[in-house]
Amino acid sequence: MTALVLTLVSACGGDDADAGDGQTELTIATFNEFGYEELLDEYMELNPDIKVVQKKTGTWEEHRDNLYTKLAAGSGLADIEAVEGDGMPAILEEEGAFVDLTDDSLEGRWLDWKSDAGTDSEGRMIGYGTDIGPEGICYRADLFAKAGLPTDREEVAALFESWDSYFDTGKKFVAELPDVAWYDSSKGTSQAMINQLEFPFEDEDNNVVALENPDLKEVFDTVTEMQAAGLATNMDQWSNDWVASFKKDGFATMACPGWMLGIIEGNAKGVEGWDIANAFPGGGGNWGGSFLTVPTQSEHPEEAKALAAWLTEPEQQIKAFAAKGTYPSQVEALDDPVLLESTNAFFNDAPTGAIYAERAKAVTMQPHKGPKYADLIQAFQAAILRVDEGQETPEEAWESFSADVERIG
């Protein structure tokens, strides 16, 4: 993805803004599962002069492409656009394209690193944080039993203390069940490993250092080696085949930020055996978490800002967590008994609130994400996918990635 080149047209307006009957219509564009369905109904009950229409896209990639296309066109965006965390650095570079949402009354609402990630270099808050993505490992206890592995989540957690122990357990698993992969995709696993690197692609001055970073090369070598060992599927994460594999015993484990719970439950409807271990290889990691932004294209920026602020209140984020597992980024919500005592029936009644609270505490750093981060990680994962699909050897894929880095950088 190249940097955005915007042809901004002031206040062009997005979609329909008049719902009739004196109502103001607001549109909100999201991807995957934000858990907003009931919340939006509640907001309209509280604000009868507002009609909210949600536009949901299946994946961040689809949503991102639409977002960037309409940004460049200068029209067509929703009044509120959700942005995935990896996409925020590029969004923050687009001066004038998004409303300054800074509000002193909201000071301290979010974890510092979350609010920092939604704030531009001039100190303007461009995105209100929704969730964060502290990671555990979700697993199929029924497949673990077939492979002779422990199924109790505490015993399973002991197997995932490091990436080495995670992969070693996977090798034992595929030796017993060779038709089932250990994890869902090289893309997801490499993303989880990159989330533990402080400067994976760019240094603190945003110089591109991807090709000189031995830790990044080690991630590449590890996931391609594990693919060759039969631990990974050859599927692109979020592809139709990947979605279908949830019902076909396609794999046994996957890196699992809180927002993934709702996706797993939706894709694996009718499948029994999913559970989650309170552990993550190498300690902790945060994957994703999103923001709500208000494009300057909106004809109702104040109303959109008010809705975005309401949706990201701690009370609302707790409800979203209960609906889809999106773990809150709001400081006040993190100690809420409703959150800490919550369980998830689909995941064998796992105490997901308590588990993710501990997974959040295990997150000690955030990868630096400069303006080219999204382009670089996309190129990195594309290279790995070419190995998965047999299009290139690992050596050829690294050379291709190197060429992409030179082009991007």
Short mmCIF file of C-alpha atoms in Angstrom, two decimals:
data_model
loop_
_atom_site.label_atom_id
_atom_site.label_comp_id
_atom_site.label_asym_id
_atom_site.label_seq_id
_atom_site.Cartn_x
_atom_site.Cartn_y
_atom_site.Cartn_z
CA MET A 1 0.00 0.00 0.00
CA THR A 2 1.41 3.33 -0.87
CA ALA A 3 0.98 6.45 1.18
CA LEU A 4 -2.31 8.11 0.71
CA VAL A 5 -2.58 10.89 -1.79
CA LEU A 6 -5.68 12.82 -1.03
CA THR A 7 -7.61 15.21 -3.13
CA LEU A 8 -9.68 16.71 -0.42
CA VAL A 9 -12.84 18.52 -1.19
CA SER A 10 -14.12 20.47 1.76
CA ALA A 11 -17.32 19.18 3.29
CA CYS A 12 -18.28 17.17 0.25
CA GLY A 13 -20.63 15.10 2.30
CA GLY A 14 -20.89 11.35 2.46
CA ASP A 15 -23.99 9.28 2.05
CA ASP A 16 -27.53 10.33 2.84
CA ALA A 17 -27.57 12.73 5.75
CA ASP A 18 -31.31 13.36 6.10
CA ALA A 19 -33.32 10.43 7.35
CA GLY A 20 -36.60 12.31 7.05
CA ASP A 21 -39.04 13.02 9.87
CA GLY A 22 -36.57 15.59 11.18
CA GLN A 23 -34.00 12.96 11.98
CA THR A 24 -30.30 13.31 11.29
CA GLU A 25 -28.85 10.17 9.75
CA LEU A 26 -25.37 9.14 10.75
CA THR A 27 -23.45 6.32 9.13
CA ILE A 28 -20.77 4.31 10.88
CA ALA A 29 -18.49 1.98 8.91
CA THR A 30 -16.87 -0.91 10.78
CA PHE A 31 -15.21 -4.23 9.98
CA ASN A 32 -15.19 -7.66 11.61
CA GLU A 33 -17.10 -7.51 14.88
CA PHE A 34 -17.28 -4.41 17.07
CA GLY A 35 -20.31 -5.56 19.09
CA TYR A 36 -22.22 -2.38 18.24
CA GLU A 37 -25.57 -3.77 17.05
CA GLU A 38 -27.46 -3.41 20.34
CA LEU A 39 -25.52 -0.31 21.33
CA LEU A 40 -26.63 1.57 18.23
CA ASP A 41 -30.24 0.67 18.96
CA GLU A 42 -29.75 1.97 22.49
CA TYR A 43 -28.24 5.22 21.21
CA MET A 44 -31.18 5.82 18.89
CA GLU A 45 -33.60 5.23 21.76
CA LEU A 46 -31.70 7.79 23.82
CA ASN A 47 -31.50 10.20 20.88
CA PRO A 48 -34.72 9.95 18.83
CA ASP A 49 -33.57 12.74 16.53
CA ILE A 50 -30.66 10.57 15.36
CA LYS A 51 -30.82 7.57 13.02
CA VAL A 52 -27.65 5.49 12.83
CA VAL A 53 -26.90 3.15 9.96
CA GLN A 54 -24.03 0.71 10.40
CA LYS A 55 -22.06 -0.50 7.38
CA LYS A 56 -20.15 -3.66 8.25
CA THR A 57 -17.35 -5.09 6.17
CA GLY A 58 -15.97 -8.57 6.69
CA THR A 59 -12.30 -7.69 7.04
CA TRP A 60 -10.08 -4.73 7.80
CA GLU A 61 -8.43 -5.15 4.39
CA GLU A 62 -11.73 -4.68 2.54
CA HIS A 63 -12.69 -1.83 4.81
CA ARG A 64 -9.28 -0.19 4.41
CA ASP A 65 -9.41 -0.32 0.62
CA ASN A 66 -12.82 1.35 0.62
CA LEU A 67 -11.66 3.94 3.16
CA TYR A 68 -8.57 4.90 1.18
CA THR A 69 -10.42 4.99 -2.13
CA LYS A 70 -13.04 7.38 -0.79
CA LEU A 71 -10.46 9.47 1.01
CA ALA A 72 -8.66 9.95 -2.28
CA ALA A 73 -11.95 10.73 -4.03
CA GLY A 74 -12.87 13.29 -1.40
CA SER A 75 -16.38 11.93 -0.85
CA GLY A 76 -18.36 8.86 0.09
CA LEU A 77 -17.03 8.10 3.55
CA ALA A 78 -19.26 7.31 6.50
CA ASP A 79 -19.69 9.89 9.25
CA ILE A 80 -17.67 7.60 11.51
CA GLU A 81 -14.96 5.37 10.08
CA ALA A 82 -13.39 2.64 12.19
CA VAL A 83 -9.64 2.25 11.72
CA GLU A 84 -7.59 -0.76 12.77
CA GLY A 85 -4.58 0.05 14.93
CA ASP A 86 -2.02 -0.82 12.24
CA GLY A 87 -3.73 1.68 9.94
CA MET A 88 -3.68 4.63 12.32
CA PRO A 89 -0.08 5.79 11.64
CA ALA A 90 -0.95 6.44 7.99
CA ILE A 91 -4.26 8.06 8.92
CA LEU A 92 -2.49 10.43 11.32
CA GLU A 93 -0.35 11.64 8.43
CA GLU A 94 -3.42 12.84 6.52
CA GLU A 95 -3.67 16.34 7.89
CA GLY A 96 -7.07 17.89 7.36
CA ALA A 97 -8.81 14.67 6.38
CA PHE A 98 -10.13 13.87 9.85
CA VAL A 99 -11.83 15.91 12.54
CA ASP A 100 -9.86 16.85 15.63
CA LEU A 101 -11.71 14.93 18.34
CA THR A 102 -9.72 16.39 21.24
CA ASP A 103 -11.95 16.89 24.26
CA ASP A 104 -10.49 17.83 27.63
CA SER A 105 -13.37 16.09 29.39
CA LEU A 106 -12.12 12.78 28.00
CA GLU A 107 -8.62 13.19 29.40
CA GLY A 108 -7.51 9.93 31.02
CA ARG A 109 -10.29 7.80 29.52
CA TRP A 110 -7.88 5.49 27.68
CA LEU A 111 -4.65 3.68 28.44
CA ASP A 112 -1.85 6.11 27.65
CA TRP A 113 -0.38 4.05 24.81
CA LYS A 114 -3.83 3.70 23.26
CA SER A 115 -4.60 7.41 23.31
CA ASP A 116 -1.08 8.15 22.05
CA ALA A 117 -1.69 5.88 19.06
CA GLY A 118 -4.78 7.92 18.17
CA THR A 119 -3.08 11.31 18.49
CA ASP A 120 -1.12 13.05 15.73
CA SER A 121 2.23 14.81 16.00
CA GLU A 122 0.47 18.12 16.68
CA GLY A 123 -1.31 16.69 19.71
CA ARG A 124 -4.72 16.37 18.08
CA MET A 125 -6.72 13.30 18.98
CA ILE A 126 -7.89 11.87 15.65
CA GLY A 127 -9.20 8.53 16.84
CA TYR A 128 -11.15 7.49 19.92
CA GLY A 129 -9.90 4.10 21.09
CA THR A 130 -12.37 1.23 21.07
CA ASP A 131 -10.61 -1.95 22.12
CA ILE A 132 -7.16 -3.41 22.59
CA GLY A 133 -5.96 -6.86 21.66
CA PRO A 134 -4.08 -8.59 24.49
CA GLU A 135 -3.35 -12.06 23.20
CA GLY A 136 -3.88 -15.55 24.50
CA ILE A 137 -3.91 -18.83 22.61
CA CYS A 138 -7.26 -20.30 21.60
CA TYR A 139 -7.27 -24.04 21.09
CA ARG A 140 -9.46 -27.00 20.22
CA ALA A 141 -9.56 -29.14 23.35
CA ASP A 142 -11.25 -32.00 21.47
CA LEU A 143 -8.41 -32.17 18.95
CA PHE A 144 -5.87 -31.92 21.76
CA ALA A 145 -7.50 -35.00 23.35
CA LYS A 146 -7.26 -36.93 20.09
CA ALA A 147 -3.56 -36.09 19.89
CA GLY A 148 -2.92 -37.17 23.49
CA LEU A 149 -2.25 -33.63 24.72
CA PRO A 150 -3.63 -32.09 27.92
CA THR A 151 -6.98 -30.38 27.54
CA ASP A 152 -7.29 -28.52 30.85
CA ARG A 153 -6.61 -24.85 30.14
CA GLU A 154 -4.09 -24.50 32.98
CA GLU A 155 -2.12 -27.53 31.79
CA VAL A 156 -2.32 -26.25 28.23
CA ALA A 157 -1.05 -22.83 29.32
CA ALA A 158 2.11 -24.51 30.62
CA LEU A 159 2.83 -25.72 27.08
CA PHE A 160 2.87 -22.19 25.69
CA GLU A 161 5.49 -20.44 27.81
CA SER A 162 7.77 -19.78 24.84
CA TRP A 163 7.60 -19.93 21.08
CA ASP A 164 9.95 -22.92 21.19
CA SER A 165 7.62 -24.84 23.52
CA TYR A 166 4.60 -23.80 21.43
CA PHE A 167 6.18 -25.08 18.22
CA ASP A 168 7.55 -28.24 19.90
CA THR A 169 4.05 -29.07 21.13
CA GLY A 170 2.80 -28.47 17.62
CA LYS A 171 5.28 -30.94 16.19
CA LYS A 172 3.97 -33.59 18.62
CA PHE A 173 0.42 -32.70 17.62
CA VAL A 174 0.91 -33.05 13.86
CA ALA A 175 2.80 -36.30 14.40
CA GLU A 176 -0.41 -37.71 15.91
CA LEU A 177 -2.91 -35.89 13.66
CA PRO A 178 -1.08 -35.23 10.38
CA ASP A 179 -4.24 -34.07 8.61
CA VAL A 180 -4.77 -31.19 11.04
CA ALA A 181 -2.47 -28.15 11.14
CA TRP A 182 -1.20 -26.87 14.46
CA TYR A 183 -2.11 -23.25 13.82
CA ASP A 184 -4.38 -21.39 11.46
CA SER A 185 -1.96 -19.40 9.31
CA SER A 186 1.60 -18.21 8.98
CA LYS A 187 0.20 -14.71 8.63
CA GLY A 188 -1.46 -14.76 12.03
CA THR A 189 1.48 -16.36 13.80
CA SER A 190 4.02 -14.00 12.25
CA GLN A 191 1.81 -11.06 13.22
CA ALA A 192 1.77 -12.31 16.81
CA MET A 193 5.57 -12.60 16.84
CA ILE A 194 6.06 -9.17 15.26
CA ASN A 195 3.88 -7.69 17.98
CA GLN A 196 6.69 -8.55 20.40
CA LEU A 197 9.35 -6.59 18.47
CA GLU A 198 9.93 -2.99 19.49
CA PHE A 199 11.11 -1.72 16.09
CA PRO A 200 10.15 -4.36 13.53
CA PHE A 201 10.20 -2.25 10.36
CA GLU A 202 11.09 1.35 11.23
CA ASP A 203 13.31 2.90 13.87
CA GLU A 204 12.24 5.62 16.26
CA ASP A 205 12.94 8.24 13.58
CA ASN A 206 10.82 6.27 11.10
CA ASN A 207 13.79 5.21 9.01
CA VAL A 208 13.04 1.85 7.38
CA VAL A 209 15.25 -0.81 9.00
CA ALA A 210 13.32 -3.95 8.03
CA LEU A 211 16.14 -5.54 6.07
CA GLU A 212 18.76 -4.87 8.76
CA ASN A 213 16.63 -6.19 11.63
CA PRO A 214 17.81 -9.69 12.62
CA ASP A 215 14.75 -10.21 14.81
CA LEU A 216 12.43 -9.67 11.85
CA LYS A 217 14.47 -12.07 9.73
CA GLU A 218 14.23 -14.62 12.54
CA VAL A 219 10.43 -14.34 12.50
CA PHE A 220 10.46 -14.91 8.74
CA ASP A 221 12.79 -17.90 9.00
CA THR A 222 10.81 -19.43 11.89
CA VAL A 223 7.36 -19.29 10.30
CA THR A 224 8.60 -20.57 6.94
CA GLU A 225 10.44 -23.38 8.74
CA MET A 226 7.33 -24.30 10.70
CA GLN A 227 5.31 -24.24 7.48
CA ALA A 228 7.75 -26.74 5.99
CA ALA A 229 7.37 -28.86 9.14
CA GLY A 230 3.61 -29.06 8.57
CA LEU A 231 2.52 -26.92 11.51
CA ALA A 232 0.74 -24.21 9.51
CA THR A 233 -2.07 -24.30 7.02
CA ASN A 234 -1.28 -22.83 3.62
CA MET A 235 -4.24 -20.45 3.87
CA ASP A 236 -4.30 -16.70 3.87
CA GLN A 237 -5.85 -15.46 7.08
CA TRP A 238 -9.32 -13.98 6.46
CA SER A 239 -9.68 -15.80 3.12
CA ASN A 240 -12.81 -17.82 2.36
CA ASP A 241 -10.85 -21.06 2.76
CA TRP A 242 -9.61 -19.88 6.16
CA VAL A 243 -13.15 -19.09 7.26
CA ALA A 244 -14.40 -22.47 6.05
CA SER A 245 -11.59 -24.33 7.84
CA PHE A 246 -13.08 -23.51 11.24
CA LYS A 247 -15.80 -26.10 10.58
CA LYS A 248 -13.48 -28.64 8.97
CA ASP A 249 -11.02 -29.30 11.81
CA GLY A 250 -8.50 -27.38 9.76
CA PHE A 251 -6.24 -26.44 12.67
CA ALA A 252 -5.94 -26.72 16.44
CA THR A 253 -4.66 -23.39 17.76
CA MET A 254 -4.38 -19.73 16.89
CA ALA A 255 -3.12 -16.50 18.38
CA CYS A 256 -6.18 -15.03 19.99
CA PRO A 257 -6.67 -11.37 20.91
CA GLY A 258 -9.98 -10.65 22.59
CA TRP A 259 -11.63 -9.39 19.42
CA MET A 260 -10.92 -12.76 17.81
CA LEU A 261 -13.37 -14.54 20.13
CA GLY A 262 -16.42 -13.27 18.29
CA ILE A 263 -14.86 -14.11 14.93
CA ILE A 264 -14.07 -17.68 16.01
CA GLU A 265 -17.54 -18.19 17.41
CA GLY A 266 -19.08 -16.87 14.20
CA ASN A 267 -16.88 -18.95 11.89
CA ALA A 268 -17.07 -22.12 14.02
CA LYS A 269 -20.78 -22.06 14.74
CA GLY A 270 -21.84 -25.56 15.77
CA VAL A 271 -18.29 -26.71 16.52
CA GLU A 272 -17.68 -27.78 20.12
CA GLY A 273 -14.31 -27.91 21.81
CA TRP A 274 -12.91 -24.37 21.64
CA ASP A 275 -11.17 -23.10 24.76
CA ILE A 276 -8.57 -20.46 25.59
CA ALA A 277 -5.32 -20.73 27.54
CA ASN A 278 -4.16 -17.95 29.82
CA ALA A 279 -0.74 -17.84 28.23
CA PHE A 280 1.07 -16.40 25.28
CA PRO A 281 4.46 -17.55 23.98
CA GLY A 282 7.23 -15.24 25.10
CA GLY A 283 5.12 -13.36 27.64
CA GLY A 284 2.62 -10.90 26.27
CA GLY A 285 1.57 -9.25 23.08
CA ASN A 286 -1.08 -6.91 21.82
CA TRP A 287 -2.63 -7.46 18.40
CA GLY A 288 -4.79 -4.74 17.05
CA GLY A 289 -7.57 -2.89 18.68
CA SER A 290 -9.24 -0.13 16.76
CA PHE A 291 -10.28 3.52 16.73
CA LEU A 292 -13.27 5.54 15.66
CA THR A 293 -12.52 8.54 13.47
CA VAL A 294 -14.70 11.27 11.97
CA PRO A 295 -13.72 12.24 8.41
CA THR A 296 -13.99 15.92 7.55
CA GLN A 297 -16.23 14.77 4.70
CA SER A 298 -19.00 14.25 7.26
CA GLU A 299 -21.88 16.70 7.03
CA HIS A 300 -22.58 16.18 10.73
CA PRO A 301 -19.18 16.12 12.43
CA GLU A 302 -20.45 17.26 15.84
CA GLU A 303 -23.17 14.60 15.94
CA ALA A 304 -20.69 12.00 14.72
CA LYS A 305 -18.16 13.03 17.36
CA ALA A 306 -20.83 12.73 20.05
CA LEU A 307 -21.75 9.22 18.91
CA ALA A 308 -18.09 8.16 18.75
CA ALA A 309 -17.52 9.51 22.25
CA TRP A 310 -20.59 7.66 23.56
CA LEU A 311 -19.62 4.37 21.95
CA THR A 312 -16.18 4.54 23.54
CA GLU A 313 -17.40 5.27 27.04
CA PRO A 314 -16.35 2.53 29.49
CA GLU A 315 -19.96 1.43 30.00
CA GLN A 316 -20.52 0.90 26.31
CA GLN A 317 -17.21 -0.87 25.78
CA ILE A 318 -18.09 -3.32 28.55
CA LYS A 319 -21.29 -4.12 26.66
CA ALA A 320 -19.35 -4.56 23.42
CA PHE A 321 -17.00 -6.96 25.20
CA ALA A 322 -19.96 -8.99 26.43
CA ALA A 323 -21.33 -9.12 22.89
CA LYS A 324 -18.19 -9.90 20.87
CA GLY A 325 -15.19 -10.12 23.20
CA THR A 326 -13.68 -6.76 22.21
CA TYR A 327 -11.49 -6.04 25.23
CA PRO A 328 -11.79 -2.44 26.43
CA SER A 329 -9.02 0.15 26.14
CA GLN A 330 -10.68 2.42 28.72
CA VAL A 331 -8.91 2.62 32.10
CA GLU A 332 -12.12 2.67 34.12
CA ALA A 333 -13.48 -0.39 32.33
CA LEU A 334 -10.49 -2.57 33.13
CA ASP A 335 -11.45 -2.90 36.81
CA ASP A 336 -15.15 -3.31 36.18
CA PRO A 337 -16.47 -6.45 37.96
CA VAL A 338 -18.71 -7.15 34.98
CA LEU A 339 -15.59 -7.45 32.86
CA LEU A 340 -13.44 -9.35 35.34
CA GLU A 341 -16.16 -11.88 36.19
CA SER A 342 -17.32 -12.50 32.64
CA THR A 343 -17.19 -15.95 31.09
CA ASN A 344 -17.70 -17.20 27.55
CA ALA A 345 -19.97 -20.18 27.05
CA PHE A 346 -18.65 -20.95 23.56
CA PHE A 347 -15.12 -21.27 24.92
CA ASN A 348 -16.03 -23.92 27.49
CA ASP A 349 -17.20 -21.25 29.94
CA ALA A 350 -13.68 -19.87 30.12
CA PRO A 351 -13.28 -16.89 32.47
CA THR A 352 -12.38 -14.66 29.55
CA GLY A 353 -12.60 -11.42 31.52
CA ALA A 354 -10.03 -12.56 34.07
CA ILE A 355 -7.86 -14.22 31.41
CA TYR A 356 -7.65 -11.13 29.23
CA ALA A 357 -7.06 -8.92 32.26
CA GLU A 358 -3.93 -10.96 32.95
CA ARG A 359 -2.97 -11.03 29.29
CA ALA A 360 -3.26 -7.22 29.22
CA LYS A 361 -0.93 -6.93 32.22
CA ALA A 362 1.60 -9.10 30.39
CA VAL A 363 1.88 -6.55 27.57
CA THR A 364 5.05 -4.60 28.35
CA MET A 365 5.70 -2.83 25.05
CA GLN A 366 4.11 -1.82 21.78
CA PRO A 367 5.83 -2.10 18.42
CA HIS A 368 6.79 1.23 16.93
CA LYS A 369 4.55 1.92 13.97
CA GLY A 370 5.70 4.62 11.63
CA PRO A 371 3.79 5.91 8.60
CA LYS A 372 5.02 3.03 6.41
CA TYR A 373 4.23 0.29 8.91
CA ALA A 374 1.04 -0.89 7.18
CA ASP A 375 2.76 -1.09 3.78
CA LEU A 376 5.77 -2.93 5.18
CA ILE A 377 3.91 -5.55 7.19
CA GLN A 378 1.61 -6.18 4.24
CA ALA A 379 4.65 -6.83 2.04
CA PHE A 380 6.20 -9.05 4.72
CA GLN A 381 3.09 -11.17 5.09
CA ALA A 382 2.60 -11.38 1.34
CA ALA A 383 6.11 -12.83 1.07
CA ILE A 384 5.32 -15.45 3.69
CA LEU A 385 2.07 -16.33 1.92
CA ARG A 386 3.95 -16.92 -1.33
CA VAL A 387 6.00 -19.54 0.52
CA ASP A 388 2.85 -21.06 2.03
CA GLU A 389 1.28 -21.37 -1.41
CA GLY A 390 4.43 -22.80 -3.01
CA GLN A 391 4.96 -19.84 -5.31
CA GLU A 392 8.43 -19.07 -3.97
CA THR A 393 11.08 -20.68 -1.81
CA PRO A 394 11.85 -18.89 1.46
CA GLU A 395 15.01 -17.46 -0.10
CA GLU A 396 13.11 -16.18 -3.14
CA ALA A 397 10.38 -14.73 -0.95
CA TRP A 398 12.90 -12.81 1.17
CA GLU A 399 14.45 -11.40 -1.98
CA SER A 400 11.00 -10.35 -3.20
CA PHE A 401 10.27 -8.76 0.15
CA SER A 402 13.60 -6.92 -0.01
CA ALA A 403 12.62 -5.48 -3.38
CA ASP A 404 9.27 -4.39 -1.94
CA VAL A 405 11.02 -2.71 0.98
CA GLU A 406 13.26 -0.79 -1.38
CA ARG A 407 10.20 0.31 -3.33
CA ILE A 408 8.28 1.37 -0.24
CA GLY A 409 11.19 2.95 1.56
#
